[in-house]
Amino acid sequence: MKKWLTIVALAVMSLVLAACGSDAGANSDDSGSTEEITIGYFPNINHVAGMVAETKDMYSETLPDGTKVNYQYFPDGSSFMTAIETGDIQGGLVGPGPAMNHFTSGAEINVVAAGSTGGTVIMAREGAGIDSPEDLAGKTFVSPRVGCTHDVQFETMMKEEFGITSDRIDGEMKHVTGKPATYASLFETKNVDVATVPEPWASSIEEQGSGKVLVDTPDVAFGETLPAAVFVTSQKLVDENPDMVESIVEAHKKATDFINENPEEAKQIAIDKIKDITDQELSKEVIDRAWERIDFTYDVNEENLQKFADSSYDLEFLKEKPDLTGLVDTSFLD
């Protein structure tokens, strides 16, 4: 927990520096090549490509010689997107929900690749008397943020299949937010009844026994089609330094290929990085279980993102019907 507070404090400090005119994250020489960049991601299994790229120093392999590569870790999509928009980071992995929400609010960003699909699980607290989604009326559920990817997936499923909505839109479920790494303790203290959980935290809860799977990944809305993580850069970076974006995407592709070709080594990298970032050591059994719910891919489907955006609007997370034209740029994947 102390490490998370330090991470958040550093993120806030870096944003203040950016607002004061600091250009520490984007120094350029006379030829226009970037000497220092920062890549961001979360300590979730959907973001393993970020962990592998950092551990294997893959960005240094594709960027110009001498480029210094930094990494910044985020607890949620809102803080990540703020860092992208201020230029505090140059790219990284985030859920499609925050990327879409900021884009529709006027943020000039691009989704240049996917990171993974799957990995969202709906968990119920043991002893909460919940045997099916129909039992959730009057219950309290937790998601990382209001309107985040996992929240939209859960609320879409509940509304479309069971006719149950959250108190945010005058429904019967109470909604709270919290970091996924804390969900097991929230179950243990009975502060929440249900959680919409990204891996590996769903498998961790299963192992600890404080919760059970209520709805597994294939049956959650958009469970196997929606990118659970997308790789985002700013439109400004795409316009002003497309060569750098191409180099960043190339490293991300290499990391994704490495995961699929070397799953056991990638799993150990994930265990080590999650422990380093969150101070929580996950067992090999937890990672193995989580891995089965996720596909790692850099291909991104714009149509699936639009369908997800339409659901977010239907749930009133967005005030206007979204048009994601211009959000996705797959040219760097070619």
mmCIF file of C-alpha atoms in Angstrom:
data_model
loop_
_atom_site.group_PDB
_atom_site.id
_atom_site.type_symbol
_atom_site.label_atom_id
_atom_site.label_comp_id
_atom_site.label_asym_id
_atom_site.label_seq_id
_atom_site.Cartn_x
_atom_site.Cartn_y
_atom_site.Cartn_z
ATOM 1 C CA MET A 1 0.000 0.000 0.000
ATOM 2 C CA LYS A 2 2.864 2.398 0.790
ATOM 3 C CA LYS A 3 4.272 1.789 -2.658
ATOM 4 C CA TRP A 4 0.919 2.668 -4.259
ATOM 5 C CA LEU A 5 0.820 5.946 -2.310
ATOM 6 C CA THR A 6 4.324 6.729 -3.535
ATOM 7 C CA ILE A 7 3.323 5.978 -7.115
ATOM 8 C CA VAL A 8 0.275 8.232 -6.923
ATOM 9 C CA ALA A 9 2.314 10.999 -5.262
ATOM 10 C CA LEU A 10 4.933 10.821 -7.997
ATOM 11 C CA ALA A 11 2.213 10.906 -10.652
ATOM 12 C CA VAL A 12 0.706 14.046 -9.110
ATOM 13 C CA MET A 13 4.112 15.693 -8.825
ATOM 14 C CA SER A 14 4.935 14.949 -12.457
ATOM 15 C CA LEU A 15 1.603 16.426 -13.588
ATOM 16 C CA VAL A 16 2.368 19.612 -11.642
ATOM 17 C CA LEU A 17 5.757 19.839 -13.319
ATOM 18 C CA ALA A 18 4.131 19.352 -16.705
ATOM 19 C CA ALA A 19 1.669 22.155 -15.963
ATOM 20 C CA CYS A 20 4.594 24.417 -15.064
ATOM 21 C CA GLY A 21 6.219 23.856 -18.432
ATOM 22 C CA SER A 22 8.534 20.954 -17.719
ATOM 23 C CA ASP A 23 9.522 18.945 -20.793
ATOM 24 C CA ALA A 24 11.368 16.176 -18.972
ATOM 25 C CA GLY A 25 9.385 13.466 -20.721
ATOM 26 C CA ALA A 26 9.879 14.720 -24.273
ATOM 27 C CA ASN A 27 13.318 16.205 -24.814
ATOM 28 C CA SER A 28 14.326 16.487 -28.461
ATOM 29 C CA ASP A 29 17.557 17.289 -30.207
ATOM 30 C CA ASP A 30 17.885 19.391 -33.386
ATOM 31 C CA SER A 31 17.092 16.413 -35.597
ATOM 32 C CA GLY A 32 13.754 15.881 -33.879
ATOM 33 C CA SER A 33 14.603 12.514 -32.267
ATOM 34 C CA THR A 34 13.258 12.041 -28.766
ATOM 35 C CA GLU A 35 15.912 11.457 -26.106
ATOM 36 C CA GLU A 36 13.591 10.491 -23.264
ATOM 37 C CA ILE A 37 10.139 8.887 -23.190
ATOM 38 C CA THR A 38 7.855 7.431 -20.546
ATOM 39 C CA ILE A 39 5.575 4.423 -21.006
ATOM 40 C CA GLY A 40 2.648 3.749 -18.667
ATOM 41 C CA TYR A 41 0.639 0.673 -17.705
ATOM 42 C CA PHE A 42 -1.282 -0.999 -14.840
ATOM 43 C CA PRO A 43 -0.259 -3.997 -12.670
ATOM 44 C CA ASN A 44 -2.972 -6.195 -14.245
ATOM 45 C CA ILE A 45 -2.522 -9.336 -16.334
ATOM 46 C CA ASN A 46 -4.125 -7.557 -19.298
ATOM 47 C CA HIS A 47 -1.050 -5.299 -19.268
ATOM 48 C CA VAL A 48 1.611 -8.002 -19.348
ATOM 49 C CA ALA A 49 2.949 -6.606 -22.632
ATOM 50 C CA GLY A 50 4.054 -3.524 -20.696
ATOM 51 C CA MET A 51 5.750 -5.667 -18.049
ATOM 52 C CA VAL A 52 7.551 -7.784 -20.650
ATOM 53 C CA ALA A 53 8.657 -4.759 -22.678
ATOM 54 C CA GLU A 54 10.067 -3.137 -19.542
ATOM 55 C CA THR A 55 11.800 -6.258 -18.234
ATOM 56 C CA LYS A 56 13.277 -7.111 -21.632
ATOM 57 C CA ASP A 57 14.088 -3.449 -22.430
ATOM 58 C CA MET A 58 12.289 -3.791 -25.768
ATOM 59 C CA TYR A 59 11.596 -0.087 -26.296
ATOM 60 C CA SER A 60 15.308 0.634 -26.225
ATOM 61 C CA GLU A 61 15.737 -1.914 -29.008
ATOM 62 C CA THR A 62 13.339 -0.145 -31.390
ATOM 63 C CA LEU A 63 13.892 3.524 -30.474
ATOM 64 C CA PRO A 64 16.931 5.546 -31.618
ATOM 65 C CA ASP A 65 20.191 4.748 -29.829
ATOM 66 C CA GLY A 66 20.589 6.691 -26.629
ATOM 67 C CA THR A 67 16.882 7.119 -25.959
ATOM 68 C CA LYS A 68 16.154 6.882 -22.242
ATOM 69 C CA VAL A 69 12.981 4.920 -21.506
ATOM 70 C CA ASN A 70 11.116 5.455 -18.227
ATOM 71 C CA TYR A 71 8.051 3.646 -16.906
ATOM 72 C CA GLN A 72 5.153 4.868 -14.812
ATOM 73 C CA TYR A 73 2.523 2.676 -13.153
ATOM 74 C CA PHE A 74 -1.099 3.707 -12.736
ATOM 75 C CA PRO A 75 -3.889 2.591 -10.380
ATOM 76 C CA ASP A 76 -6.699 3.640 -12.746
ATOM 77 C CA GLY A 77 -7.485 4.837 -16.259
ATOM 78 C CA SER A 78 -8.352 8.418 -15.356
ATOM 79 C CA SER A 79 -4.889 9.216 -14.036
ATOM 80 C CA PHE A 80 -3.314 7.437 -17.020
ATOM 81 C CA MET A 81 -5.332 9.448 -19.529
ATOM 82 C CA THR A 82 -4.503 12.714 -17.764
ATOM 83 C CA ALA A 83 -0.814 11.846 -18.073
ATOM 84 C CA ILE A 84 -1.215 11.137 -21.811
ATOM 85 C CA GLU A 85 -3.014 14.424 -22.393
ATOM 86 C CA THR A 86 -0.426 16.482 -20.512
ATOM 87 C CA GLY A 87 2.474 14.747 -22.240
ATOM 88 C CA ASP A 88 3.753 13.329 -18.961
ATOM 89 C CA ILE A 89 3.843 9.921 -20.659
ATOM 90 C CA GLN A 90 4.190 9.281 -24.377
ATOM 91 C CA GLY A 91 2.205 6.065 -24.616
ATOM 92 C CA GLY A 92 1.051 2.956 -22.847
ATOM 93 C CA LEU A 93 -1.714 0.523 -21.993
ATOM 94 C CA VAL A 94 -5.108 1.503 -20.599
ATOM 95 C CA GLY A 95 -8.632 0.110 -20.660
ATOM 96 C CA PRO A 96 -10.767 1.087 -23.660
ATOM 97 C CA GLY A 97 -13.323 2.735 -21.356
ATOM 98 C CA PRO A 98 -11.093 5.605 -20.172
ATOM 99 C CA ALA A 99 -9.629 6.044 -23.662
ATOM 100 C CA MET A 100 -13.086 6.276 -25.219
ATOM 101 C CA ASN A 101 -14.472 8.550 -22.485
ATOM 102 C CA HIS A 102 -11.628 11.038 -22.790
ATOM 103 C CA PHE A 103 -11.783 10.968 -26.589
ATOM 104 C CA THR A 104 -15.492 11.769 -26.620
ATOM 105 C CA SER A 105 -14.792 14.593 -24.150
ATOM 106 C CA GLY A 106 -12.397 16.190 -26.624
ATOM 107 C CA ALA A 107 -9.054 14.579 -25.844
ATOM 108 C CA GLU A 108 -6.809 14.352 -28.924
ATOM 109 C CA ILE A 109 -5.605 10.769 -28.611
ATOM 110 C CA ASN A 110 -5.129 7.694 -30.756
ATOM 111 C CA VAL A 111 -5.548 3.998 -30.058
ATOM 112 C CA VAL A 112 -2.697 2.541 -32.102
ATOM 113 C CA ALA A 113 -2.920 -1.108 -30.984
ATOM 114 C CA ALA A 114 -4.667 -3.484 -28.631
ATOM 115 C CA GLY A 115 -3.060 -5.199 -25.663
ATOM 116 C CA SER A 116 -5.313 -8.136 -24.828
ATOM 117 C CA THR A 117 -8.890 -9.351 -24.726
ATOM 118 C CA GLY A 118 -10.835 -11.021 -21.931
ATOM 119 C CA GLY A 119 -9.924 -11.140 -18.263
ATOM 120 C CA THR A 120 -12.981 -9.519 -16.655
ATOM 121 C CA VAL A 121 -14.738 -11.708 -14.074
ATOM 122 C CA ILE A 122 -17.765 -10.965 -11.874
ATOM 123 C CA MET A 123 -17.080 -12.214 -8.353
ATOM 124 C CA ALA A 124 -19.534 -12.604 -5.462
ATOM 125 C CA ARG A 125 -18.555 -12.505 -1.799
ATOM 126 C CA GLU A 126 -18.786 -15.818 0.001
ATOM 127 C CA GLY A 127 -21.671 -15.701 2.447
ATOM 128 C CA ALA A 128 -23.462 -12.848 0.686
ATOM 129 C CA GLY A 129 -26.356 -15.085 -0.362
ATOM 130 C CA ILE A 130 -25.679 -14.466 -4.048
ATOM 131 C CA ASP A 131 -26.125 -17.467 -6.331
ATOM 132 C CA SER A 132 -27.010 -15.712 -9.588
ATOM 133 C CA PRO A 133 -27.033 -12.169 -11.042
ATOM 134 C CA GLU A 134 -30.754 -11.955 -10.275
ATOM 135 C CA ASP A 135 -29.787 -11.786 -6.590
ATOM 136 C CA LEU A 136 -27.892 -8.497 -6.989
ATOM 137 C CA ALA A 137 -30.791 -6.084 -6.457
ATOM 138 C CA GLY A 138 -30.018 -4.163 -3.283
ATOM 139 C CA LYS A 139 -26.388 -5.373 -3.208
ATOM 140 C CA THR A 140 -23.180 -3.305 -3.304
ATOM 141 C CA PHE A 141 -20.695 -3.785 -6.145
ATOM 142 C CA VAL A 142 -17.201 -2.379 -6.642
ATOM 143 C CA SER A 143 -15.311 -1.457 -9.814
ATOM 144 C CA PRO A 144 -11.986 0.348 -10.286
ATOM 145 C CA ARG A 145 -13.645 3.593 -11.416
ATOM 146 C CA VAL A 146 -17.076 4.880 -12.391
ATOM 147 C CA GLY A 147 -17.481 4.209 -16.112
ATOM 148 C CA CYS A 148 -14.265 2.220 -16.431
ATOM 149 C CA THR A 149 -14.096 -0.724 -18.815
ATOM 150 C CA HIS A 150 -15.020 -3.335 -16.198
ATOM 151 C CA ASP A 151 -17.843 -1.185 -14.824
ATOM 152 C CA VAL A 152 -19.409 -0.778 -18.280
ATOM 153 C CA GLN A 153 -19.087 -4.496 -18.999
ATOM 154 C CA PHE A 154 -20.808 -5.392 -15.729
ATOM 155 C CA GLU A 155 -23.564 -2.788 -15.897
ATOM 156 C CA THR A 156 -24.297 -3.591 -19.561
ATOM 157 C CA MET A 157 -24.755 -7.258 -18.705
ATOM 158 C CA MET A 158 -26.934 -6.499 -15.687
ATOM 159 C CA LYS A 159 -29.202 -4.090 -17.554
ATOM 160 C CA GLU A 160 -29.559 -6.016 -20.817
ATOM 161 C CA GLU A 161 -29.890 -9.533 -19.376
ATOM 162 C CA PHE A 162 -31.421 -9.003 -15.933
ATOM 163 C CA GLY A 163 -33.012 -5.547 -15.952
ATOM 164 C CA ILE A 164 -31.027 -4.428 -12.889
ATOM 165 C CA THR A 165 -29.173 -1.090 -12.801
ATOM 166 C CA SER A 166 -27.046 0.883 -10.360
ATOM 167 C CA ASP A 167 -28.110 3.680 -8.038
ATOM 168 C CA ARG A 168 -26.218 6.064 -10.300
ATOM 169 C CA ILE A 169 -29.195 5.862 -12.666
ATOM 170 C CA ASP A 170 -31.831 5.320 -9.967
ATOM 171 C CA GLY A 171 -31.352 1.559 -9.917
ATOM 172 C CA GLU A 172 -31.183 -1.030 -7.155
ATOM 173 C CA MET A 173 -27.444 -1.734 -6.887
ATOM 174 C CA LYS A 174 -25.124 0.464 -4.846
ATOM 175 C CA HIS A 175 -21.847 1.282 -6.613
ATOM 176 C CA VAL A 176 -18.504 1.994 -4.944
ATOM 177 C CA THR A 177 -14.981 2.145 -6.359
ATOM 178 C CA GLY A 178 -11.648 0.727 -5.253
ATOM 179 C CA LYS A 179 -8.340 -0.710 -6.436
ATOM 180 C CA PRO A 180 -8.659 -4.323 -7.691
ATOM 181 C CA ALA A 181 -5.765 -5.450 -5.493
ATOM 182 C CA THR A 182 -7.920 -4.611 -2.433
ATOM 183 C CA TYR A 183 -11.064 -6.501 -3.473
ATOM 184 C CA ALA A 184 -10.244 -9.619 -1.461
ATOM 185 C CA SER A 185 -9.995 -7.558 1.734
ATOM 186 C CA LEU A 186 -13.235 -5.745 0.843
ATOM 187 C CA PHE A 187 -14.931 -9.138 0.617
ATOM 188 C CA GLU A 188 -13.405 -10.264 3.897
ATOM 189 C CA THR A 189 -14.665 -7.152 5.727
ATOM 190 C CA LYS A 190 -18.073 -7.485 4.006
ATOM 191 C CA ASN A 191 -17.864 -3.927 2.665
ATOM 192 C CA VAL A 192 -18.961 -5.075 -0.799
ATOM 193 C CA ASP A 193 -21.022 -7.994 -2.090
ATOM 194 C CA VAL A 194 -19.936 -8.154 -5.731
ATOM 195 C CA ALA A 195 -16.877 -7.065 -7.697
ATOM 196 C CA THR A 196 -16.202 -6.666 -11.395
ATOM 197 C CA VAL A 197 -12.621 -7.829 -11.357
ATOM 198 C CA PRO A 198 -9.735 -7.718 -13.848
ATOM 199 C CA GLU A 199 -7.275 -10.569 -13.743
ATOM 200 C CA PRO A 200 -5.143 -11.618 -11.908
ATOM 201 C CA TRP A 201 -7.200 -10.363 -8.985
ATOM 202 C CA ALA A 202 -10.189 -12.603 -9.762
ATOM 203 C CA SER A 203 -7.997 -15.706 -9.606
ATOM 204 C CA SER A 204 -6.356 -14.366 -6.447
ATOM 205 C CA ILE A 205 -9.772 -14.014 -4.778
ATOM 206 C CA GLU A 206 -10.623 -17.563 -5.842
ATOM 207 C CA GLU A 207 -7.432 -18.876 -4.280
ATOM 208 C CA GLN A 208 -7.963 -16.962 -1.012
ATOM 209 C CA GLY A 209 -11.548 -18.172 -0.795
ATOM 210 C CA SER A 210 -13.197 -14.845 0.054
ATOM 211 C CA GLY A 211 -15.208 -14.848 -3.161
ATOM 212 C CA LYS A 212 -16.527 -17.064 -5.926
ATOM 213 C CA VAL A 213 -17.022 -16.672 -9.670
ATOM 214 C CA LEU A 214 -20.543 -15.455 -10.369
ATOM 215 C CA VAL A 215 -20.111 -14.763 -14.109
ATOM 216 C CA ASP A 216 -16.972 -15.882 -15.925
ATOM 217 C CA THR A 217 -15.265 -13.997 -18.741
ATOM 218 C CA PRO A 218 -17.114 -15.469 -21.764
ATOM 219 C CA ASP A 219 -20.510 -14.501 -20.327
ATOM 220 C CA VAL A 220 -19.687 -10.938 -19.271
ATOM 221 C CA ALA A 221 -20.777 -8.293 -21.805
ATOM 222 C CA PHE A 222 -18.067 -7.921 -24.484
ATOM 223 C CA GLY A 223 -16.118 -10.534 -22.509
ATOM 224 C CA GLU A 224 -14.117 -12.061 -25.358
ATOM 225 C CA THR A 225 -14.427 -9.454 -28.125
ATOM 226 C CA LEU A 226 -13.568 -6.140 -26.512
ATOM 227 C CA PRO A 227 -9.903 -5.196 -26.116
ATOM 228 C CA ALA A 228 -9.366 -5.336 -22.354
ATOM 229 C CA ALA A 229 -6.398 -3.041 -22.866
ATOM 230 C CA VAL A 230 -5.486 -0.712 -25.715
ATOM 231 C CA PHE A 231 -2.236 1.070 -26.489
ATOM 232 C CA VAL A 232 -2.747 4.837 -26.555
ATOM 233 C CA THR A 233 -0.661 7.793 -27.681
ATOM 234 C CA SER A 234 -1.538 11.446 -28.154
ATOM 235 C CA GLN A 235 -2.645 12.752 -31.540
ATOM 236 C CA LYS A 236 0.061 15.397 -31.196
ATOM 237 C CA LEU A 237 2.736 12.720 -30.965
ATOM 238 C CA VAL A 238 1.325 10.919 -34.005
ATOM 239 C CA ASP A 239 1.339 14.169 -35.998
ATOM 240 C CA GLU A 240 4.710 15.502 -34.881
ATOM 241 C CA ASN A 241 6.773 12.351 -34.433
ATOM 242 C CA PRO A 242 5.256 9.373 -36.270
ATOM 243 C CA ASP A 243 8.638 7.632 -36.357
ATOM 244 C CA MET A 244 8.668 7.499 -32.575
ATOM 245 C CA VAL A 245 5.124 6.125 -32.513
ATOM 246 C CA GLU A 246 6.124 3.481 -35.031
ATOM 247 C CA SER A 247 9.095 2.486 -32.852
ATOM 248 C CA ILE A 248 6.913 2.326 -29.734
ATOM 249 C CA VAL A 249 4.296 0.172 -31.466
ATOM 250 C CA GLU A 250 7.003 -2.104 -32.846
ATOM 251 C CA ALA A 251 8.278 -2.749 -29.317
ATOM 252 C CA HIS A 252 4.740 -3.404 -28.122
ATOM 253 C CA LYS A 253 4.244 -5.935 -30.933
ATOM 254 C CA LYS A 254 7.510 -7.666 -29.994
ATOM 255 C CA ALA A 255 6.399 -7.875 -26.370
ATOM 256 C CA THR A 256 3.037 -9.361 -27.374
ATOM 257 C CA ASP A 257 4.690 -11.939 -29.617
ATOM 258 C CA PHE A 258 7.070 -12.829 -26.783
ATOM 259 C CA ILE A 259 4.121 -13.488 -24.441
ATOM 260 C CA ASN A 260 2.493 -15.868 -26.915
ATOM 261 C CA GLU A 261 5.748 -17.638 -27.766
ATOM 262 C CA ASN A 262 7.135 -17.819 -24.206
ATOM 263 C CA PRO A 263 4.117 -18.002 -21.875
ATOM 264 C CA GLU A 264 5.937 -19.505 -18.887
ATOM 265 C CA GLU A 265 8.645 -16.845 -18.872
ATOM 266 C CA ALA A 266 6.037 -14.142 -19.410
ATOM 267 C CA LYS A 267 4.067 -15.453 -16.421
ATOM 268 C CA GLN A 268 7.124 -15.194 -14.180
ATOM 269 C CA ILE A 269 7.747 -11.660 -15.397
ATOM 270 C CA ALA A 270 4.162 -10.809 -14.478
ATOM 271 C CA ILE A 271 4.535 -12.314 -10.995
ATOM 272 C CA ASP A 272 7.746 -10.366 -10.381
ATOM 273 C CA LYS A 273 6.461 -7.029 -11.698
ATOM 274 C CA ILE A 274 3.137 -7.210 -9.855
ATOM 275 C CA LYS A 275 5.008 -7.897 -6.618
ATOM 276 C CA ASP A 276 7.364 -5.014 -7.330
ATOM 277 C CA ILE A 277 4.522 -2.566 -8.039
ATOM 278 C CA THR A 278 1.865 -3.653 -5.527
ATOM 279 C CA ASP A 279 3.848 -5.512 -2.818
ATOM 280 C CA GLN A 280 1.585 -8.524 -3.427
ATOM 281 C CA GLU A 281 3.115 -11.818 -4.510
ATOM 282 C CA LEU A 282 0.762 -13.953 -6.577
ATOM 283 C CA SER A 283 1.209 -17.694 -6.843
ATOM 284 C CA LYS A 284 1.963 -19.505 -10.064
ATOM 285 C CA GLU A 285 -1.439 -21.193 -9.747
ATOM 286 C CA VAL A 286 -3.202 -17.805 -9.705
ATOM 287 C CA ILE A 287 -1.344 -16.625 -12.796
ATOM 288 C CA ASP A 288 -2.022 -19.903 -14.618
ATOM 289 C CA ARG A 289 -5.754 -19.567 -13.927
ATOM 290 C CA ALA A 290 -5.803 -15.918 -14.971
ATOM 291 C CA TRP A 291 -3.898 -16.677 -18.172
ATOM 292 C CA GLU A 292 -6.664 -19.009 -19.334
ATOM 293 C CA ARG A 293 -9.132 -16.098 -19.386
ATOM 294 C CA ILE A 294 -7.009 -13.796 -21.557
ATOM 295 C CA ASP A 295 -5.798 -13.620 -25.145
ATOM 296 C CA PHE A 296 -2.824 -11.384 -25.876
ATOM 297 C CA THR A 297 -3.106 -9.549 -29.188
ATOM 298 C CA TYR A 298 -2.183 -6.175 -30.653
ATOM 299 C CA ASP A 299 -4.925 -6.267 -33.307
ATOM 300 C CA VAL A 300 -7.723 -3.818 -32.538
ATOM 301 C CA ASN A 301 -11.285 -3.886 -33.887
ATOM 302 C CA GLU A 302 -12.813 -0.418 -34.184
ATOM 303 C CA GLU A 303 -16.342 -1.812 -34.597
ATOM 304 C CA ASN A 304 -16.182 -3.577 -31.217
ATOM 305 C CA LEU A 305 -15.008 -0.367 -29.566
ATOM 306 C CA GLN A 306 -17.945 1.532 -31.069
ATOM 307 C CA LYS A 307 -20.430 -1.033 -29.747
ATOM 308 C CA PHE A 308 -18.876 -0.689 -26.319
ATOM 309 C CA ALA A 309 -19.121 3.104 -26.563
ATOM 310 C CA ASP A 310 -22.790 2.858 -27.486
ATOM 311 C CA SER A 311 -23.389 0.780 -24.346
ATOM 312 C CA SER A 312 -21.587 3.374 -22.252
ATOM 313 C CA TYR A 313 -23.925 6.021 -23.652
ATOM 314 C CA ASP A 314 -26.972 3.851 -23.000
ATOM 315 C CA LEU A 315 -25.871 3.573 -19.368
ATOM 316 C CA GLU A 316 -25.517 7.384 -19.205
ATOM 317 C CA PHE A 317 -21.776 7.392 -18.609
ATOM 318 C CA LEU A 318 -21.605 9.574 -21.729
ATOM 319 C CA LYS A 319 -23.858 12.598 -22.224
ATOM 320 C CA GLU A 320 -23.851 12.455 -26.026
ATOM 321 C CA LYS A 321 -24.068 9.503 -28.403
ATOM 322 C CA PRO A 322 -20.431 8.746 -29.175
ATOM 323 C CA ASP A 323 -18.731 8.763 -32.556
ATOM 324 C CA LEU A 324 -15.301 7.138 -32.300
ATOM 325 C CA THR A 325 -14.258 8.082 -35.820
ATOM 326 C CA GLY A 326 -10.600 9.069 -35.631
ATOM 327 C CA LEU A 327 -9.871 7.332 -32.335
ATOM 328 C CA VAL A 328 -8.296 4.187 -33.805
ATOM 329 C CA ASP A 329 -5.228 4.394 -36.046
ATOM 330 C CA THR A 330 -4.023 0.962 -37.136
ATOM 331 C CA SER A 331 -1.491 2.279 -39.646
ATOM 332 C CA PHE A 332 1.394 1.650 -37.255
ATOM 333 C CA LEU A 333 0.544 -2.063 -37.046
ATOM 334 C CA ASP A 334 1.212 -2.616 -40.752
#
